[in-house]
Amino acid sequence: MSLISRLPEVEEFLSRVQPLRIDGAEVAGSSELDVVDPSSGSVISRVAGAGAAQVDMAVAAARAALSGPWGRLSPHDRGRLIWNLAELIEARKAIFGQLDALDNGKPFAVARDVDAVWSARHFRYFAGWPDKIEGATIPVSTPNRLNHTRIEPMGVCGLITPWNYPTLMVAWKLAPALAAGNTIVLKPAEQTPLSALYLADLALEAGFPPGVLNVVPGLGGDAGAALAAHPGVDKIGFTGSTATGRQIVMASAGNLKKVSLELGGKAANIIFADADLERAVPGAFWALFGNNGQSCTAGARLFVHRSVHDQVLDGLRKLAEGLSVGPGMDLKGHDLGPVISRVQMDKVLGYIADGRTGGAQCIAGGGRLGDTGWFVQPTILAGVSDDMRVAREEIFGPVLCVLPFDDEDEVLARANDSEYGLAAGCWTRNAGCVARMGAGLHAGTVWINCWGDTDAASPFGGMGQSGYGREMGRDALALYTQTKSVWQGL
Ligand code: NAP
């Protein structure tokens, strides 16, 4: 196996313990964290870990920056800085791609051409917003009064992100938060801190004043918990598991900070009897196996009409057998990389074993791949029933569960029988069914005859225990702004 050569900037970045980035400076942490390449299981670098003291420093820097040059910047110039950052990300997409491929394990080409490029697009979209965040003049009925609204930033925003899309999940939160004029303390996932630290350097290069973006990697229980509970933080934007989301809500109670939550999912994907199987089978396959199943929107419960069930299963099995799985930095290029960690690999293998014990048939994969790194064979479980753990709990790995169904009302009820409600979808050529599914599926996003599309302009978020708040589009600005009503006697 030959690996892609690391870029000189990446070598340099990995060669020293990366400090925290606070107030435009490099700051030591209270601990050091190993950064592991999940493709090999080896430590590739170390980063400083923040504790409560460093989170205090970062929050103070972010607070001060609100009333510094950043707070006085015109909306036009704020947009220009965000645009500058987008341009820098795109120009350095290979660096972002390598950093994410190294600590996350995803294929380098995907990390560069999808994650980094879409992150740049996200910043570009929000670069257009600062001078369009408008209040209103309200026609109040009191004589001799003028009433108008101002849409103001929240203040200091704590952003806490997961490891599955290290750059993109940061972009989803950071771009609208900056467009609205906030300052930021960002805690990236402990497994994937590299691109967030690099982004902090790029923000300074783009012209953002020191203190606007502070990055404090660290453990969730230390840096994350300190940020979520901090009395100087006005808002938490969180993406991660539902269990951690609950902890964040409880921690936020001290100062009643605003919270938005993008949490887990167990998306239902339905193939009806009349679906165009040429599109539906690969569509449903990649709905789960994209990003190695480590997506909150993964189409994990695939309901297939009994009349096409065996044909679909056969198509899925062939696709699984044709997948190439290997290290993110392999010169050959693969479809999928490893899962994020040994813990995650053991968890995924545990779910597969549990499904088999419960009576599911493994028609593809089913075990660990090789003995170096944390690779799991792309796995398809057939004969899954609704009450099995594999059908109810989020596995967050390359395991597709296939469940037969007989009619539309039945499958809609079963699809909606989940505590989650992030995404759902279906494949059909029946216009009536399209309309009924679009209205009836209980999820923040419904995909029909497609899967996984997102766009900076289109709202995204969860129902039920998949969270609250909508990222992207104009809805995202609502998460990072607050409305003030101003009365004036005439
Ligand atoms: P996680 O364990 O909940 O961690 C997410 C982030 O929260 C990490 O930075 C983590 O730090 C931090 N954290 C952990 N405990 C904390 C605490 N007590 N207080 C504050 N922060 C804390 O989730 P994950 O395993 O990284 O990511 C996978 C989950 O994210 C899945 O459930 C997936 O569905 C969800 N997800 C949702 C979306 C969406 O848009 N809805 C997108 C992507 C992922 P450490 O890294 O140190 O643990």
XYZ file of N, CA, C and O and ligand atoms in Angstrom, residues 33 159-165 169 172-173 187-192 218-229 236 238-245 247-248 251 261-266 294-297 340 344 347 394 396 420 422 460-462 466-467 471, ligand 1:
304
model
N -3.761 15.818 24.332
C -4.566 14.715 23.794
C -3.842 14.096 22.605
O -3.305 14.813 21.761
N -19.683 26.731 20.404
C -20.027 25.748 19.374
C -19.330 24.438 19.721
O -18.113 24.420 19.949
N -20.088 23.356 19.766
C -19.536 22.041 20.139
C -19.877 21.077 19.008
O -21.056 20.906 18.661
N -18.844 20.455 18.432
C -19.056 19.695 17.187
C -18.574 18.244 17.315
O -17.726 17.934 18.144
N -19.120 17.366 16.448
C -18.749 15.949 16.457
C -17.624 15.652 15.469
O -17.144 16.550 14.778
N -17.280 14.364 15.385
C -16.104 13.967 14.603
C -16.436 13.513 13.186
O -15.540 13.259 12.396
N -17.707 13.363 12.831
C -17.996 12.666 11.569
C -17.731 13.503 10.316
O -17.380 12.957 9.273
N -17.911 14.832 10.431
C -17.516 15.740 9.336
C -16.760 16.882 10.018
O -17.355 17.953 10.289
N -19.068 20.285 9.833
C -19.959 20.553 10.974
C -19.599 21.876 11.655
O -20.466 22.574 12.185
N -21.059 24.647 9.333
C -22.514 24.800 9.450
C -22.901 25.763 10.574
O -23.903 26.455 10.488
N -22.120 25.751 11.650
C -22.457 26.615 12.788
C -21.736 27.951 12.718
O -22.301 29.003 13.000
N -15.434 24.189 20.482
C -14.805 22.958 20.978
C -15.071 21.829 19.991
O -16.174 21.292 19.911
N -14.045 21.468 19.211
C -14.242 20.367 18.272
C -14.167 19.021 18.996
O -13.734 18.955 20.144
N -14.571 17.961 18.299
C -14.520 16.615 18.891
C -13.076 16.246 19.232
O -12.144 16.608 18.517
N -12.916 15.501 20.303
C -11.555 15.167 20.759
C -10.785 14.344 19.721
O -9.577 14.430 19.613
N -11.523 13.545 18.918
C -10.834 12.696 17.928
C -10.370 13.497 16.720
O -9.449 13.086 16.026
N -11.041 14.622 16.411
C -10.780 15.326 15.142
C -10.590 16.834 15.359
O -11.356 17.639 14.812
N -10.559 19.633 23.566
C -10.504 19.073 24.912
C -11.559 18.007 25.034
O -12.339 17.775 24.099
N -11.594 17.354 26.182
C -12.582 16.301 26.388
C -13.965 16.918 26.594
O -14.084 18.009 27.169
N -14.971 16.173 26.160
C -16.337 16.669 26.328
C -16.659 16.958 27.780
O -17.270 17.985 28.106
N -16.232 16.060 28.665
C -16.545 16.231 30.080
C -15.793 17.382 30.727
O -16.183 17.853 31.807
N -14.695 17.827 30.086
C -13.940 18.966 30.633
C -14.300 20.243 29.873
O -15.103 21.042 30.335
N -13.676 20.399 28.694
C -13.860 21.641 27.933
C -15.319 21.825 27.508
O -15.890 22.921 27.633
N -15.945 20.733 27.023
C -17.326 20.845 26.537
C -18.275 21.203 27.669
O -19.114 22.107 27.538
N -18.141 20.488 28.791
C -19.054 20.741 29.916
C -18.835 22.143 30.471
O -19.801 22.837 30.833
N -17.557 22.587 30.534
C -17.274 23.932 31.061
C -17.913 24.994 30.163
O -18.460 25.994 30.645
N -17.859 24.760 28.860
C -18.437 25.724 27.917
C -19.971 25.749 28.043
O -20.594 26.817 28.084
N -20.558 24.553 28.121
C -22.025 24.468 28.171
C -22.576 25.129 29.435
O -23.678 25.686 29.419
N -21.807 25.067 30.525
C -22.305 25.616 31.795
C -21.848 27.052 32.022
O -22.281 27.696 32.975
N -25.388 28.135 22.995
C -24.644 26.935 22.599
C -25.266 26.378 21.321
O -26.483 26.151 21.256
N -24.950 23.044 19.261
C -24.376 21.713 19.507
C -24.782 20.734 18.425
O -25.957 20.665 18.041
N -23.842 19.939 17.950
C -24.142 18.769 17.138
C -23.473 17.578 17.781
O -22.275 17.610 18.073
N -24.251 16.518 18.006
C -23.695 15.313 18.614
C -24.817 14.370 18.976
O -25.909 14.431 18.401
N -24.560 13.516 19.946
C -25.544 12.483 20.275
C -26.683 13.059 21.112
O -26.528 14.097 21.769
N -27.779 12.368 21.113
C -28.945 12.806 21.881
C -28.624 12.789 23.376
O -29.035 13.697 24.114
N -27.844 11.799 23.822
C -27.506 11.726 25.251
C -26.713 12.959 25.673
O -27.006 13.580 26.711
N -25.734 13.361 24.880
C -24.946 14.554 25.230
C -25.815 15.805 25.108
O -25.693 16.733 25.910
N -26.703 15.817 24.117
C -27.608 16.957 23.958
C -28.407 17.224 25.235
O -28.579 18.371 25.649
N -27.473 16.492 28.260
C -26.557 17.060 29.268
C -26.325 18.547 29.023
O -26.231 19.338 29.945
N -26.242 18.907 27.728
C -26.023 20.317 27.375
C -27.214 21.163 27.852
O -27.044 22.235 28.413
N -26.957 21.610 31.507
C -25.854 22.510 31.885
C -26.185 23.964 31.548
O -25.671 24.888 32.180
N -29.833 22.292 18.986
C -29.332 20.916 19.057
C -29.561 20.184 17.737
O -30.695 20.077 17.275
N -28.480 19.705 17.151
C -28.575 18.783 16.004
C -28.116 17.434 16.521
O -26.923 17.228 16.762
N -29.044 16.495 16.693
C -28.712 15.259 17.423
C -28.767 14.030 16.515
O -28.637 14.145 15.309
N -28.952 12.891 17.128
C -28.864 11.636 16.385
C -30.082 11.364 15.515
O -31.031 12.158 15.466
N -30.042 10.219 14.849
C -31.147 9.838 13.977
C -31.176 8.343 13.733
O -30.236 7.618 14.079
N -32.287 7.891 13.184
C -32.419 6.485 12.767
C -33.374 6.508 11.583
O -34.525 6.053 11.654
N -21.533 6.794 9.159
C -21.324 7.709 10.287
C -21.934 9.078 9.974
O -21.254 10.102 9.994
N -23.197 9.050 9.612
C -23.941 10.280 9.327
C -25.213 10.256 10.145
O -25.877 9.213 10.236
N -25.558 11.425 10.670
C -26.784 11.505 11.463
C -28.001 11.206 10.600
O -29.021 10.762 11.096
N -27.889 11.445 9.290
C -29.018 11.223 8.387
C -28.963 9.854 7.706
O -29.733 9.604 6.769
N -14.377 5.542 13.323
C -13.546 6.563 13.960
C -12.589 6.026 15.027
O -11.506 6.585 15.225
N -15.711 2.707 18.778
C -16.823 2.723 17.820
C -16.884 1.394 17.058
O -17.960 0.853 16.811
N -18.388 -1.163 19.222
C -19.824 -0.898 19.382
C -20.590 -1.404 18.147
O -21.607 -2.081 18.258
N -29.379 4.073 17.210
C -28.446 4.597 16.214
C -27.132 3.818 16.302
O -26.472 3.824 17.340
N -24.521 4.144 13.922
C -23.480 5.080 13.474
C -22.262 4.337 12.929
O -21.110 4.585 13.300
N -36.560 9.290 17.167
C -35.838 10.283 16.373
C -36.732 10.860 15.272
O -37.762 10.282 14.933
N -34.928 12.991 12.369
C -34.010 13.881 11.657
C -34.262 13.856 10.150
O -34.415 14.884 9.513
N -32.172 22.740 7.830
C -31.852 21.362 8.199
C -31.894 21.230 9.717
O -31.299 22.042 10.429
N -32.595 20.205 10.205
C -32.627 19.982 11.646
C -33.624 18.899 11.989
O -34.236 18.299 11.104
N -33.787 18.658 13.272
C -34.521 17.483 13.687
C -35.854 17.759 14.357
O -36.099 18.822 14.920
N -34.284 14.190 17.809
C -33.167 14.566 16.927
C -32.801 16.033 17.094
O -31.941 16.536 16.376
N -33.455 16.711 18.028
C -33.010 18.061 18.364
C -33.994 19.153 18.018
O -35.108 18.889 17.568
N -30.518 24.537 11.206
C -29.311 25.140 10.666
C -29.521 25.372 9.171
O -30.422 24.818 8.574
P -21.036 13.140 21.179
O -20.345 12.080 21.923
O -22.331 13.625 21.693
O -20.003 14.347 21.079
C -20.276 15.538 20.378
C -19.449 16.652 20.981
O -19.902 16.899 22.325
C -17.963 16.328 21.102
O -17.217 17.489 20.870
C -17.873 15.875 22.546
O -16.582 15.938 23.093
C -18.808 16.851 23.217
N -19.265 16.440 24.540
C -19.298 15.203 25.086
N -19.787 15.259 26.348
C -20.060 16.553 26.600
C -20.600 17.249 27.716
N -20.956 16.628 28.834
N -20.768 18.583 27.629
C -20.439 19.237 26.500
N -19.914 18.639 25.405
C -19.731 17.311 25.456
O -21.285 12.740 19.681
P -20.219 12.105 18.682
O -20.048 10.694 19.057
O -19.020 12.969 18.579
O -20.988 12.255 17.285
C -21.896 11.330 16.871
C -23.316 11.789 17.154
O -23.542 13.055 16.547
C -24.332 10.876 16.553
O -25.384 10.641 17.457
C -24.851 11.637 15.349
O -26.136 11.312 14.952
C -24.752 13.038 15.833
N -24.681 13.977 14.695
C -25.780 14.729 14.416
C -25.755 15.598 13.340
C -26.944 16.447 13.019
O -26.810 17.390 12.250
N -28.106 16.170 13.572
C -24.618 15.716 12.562
C -23.519 14.936 12.871
C -23.572 14.067 13.956
P -15.642 14.623 22.986
O -15.212 14.595 21.587
O -14.551 14.823 23.917
O -16.500 13.466 23.377
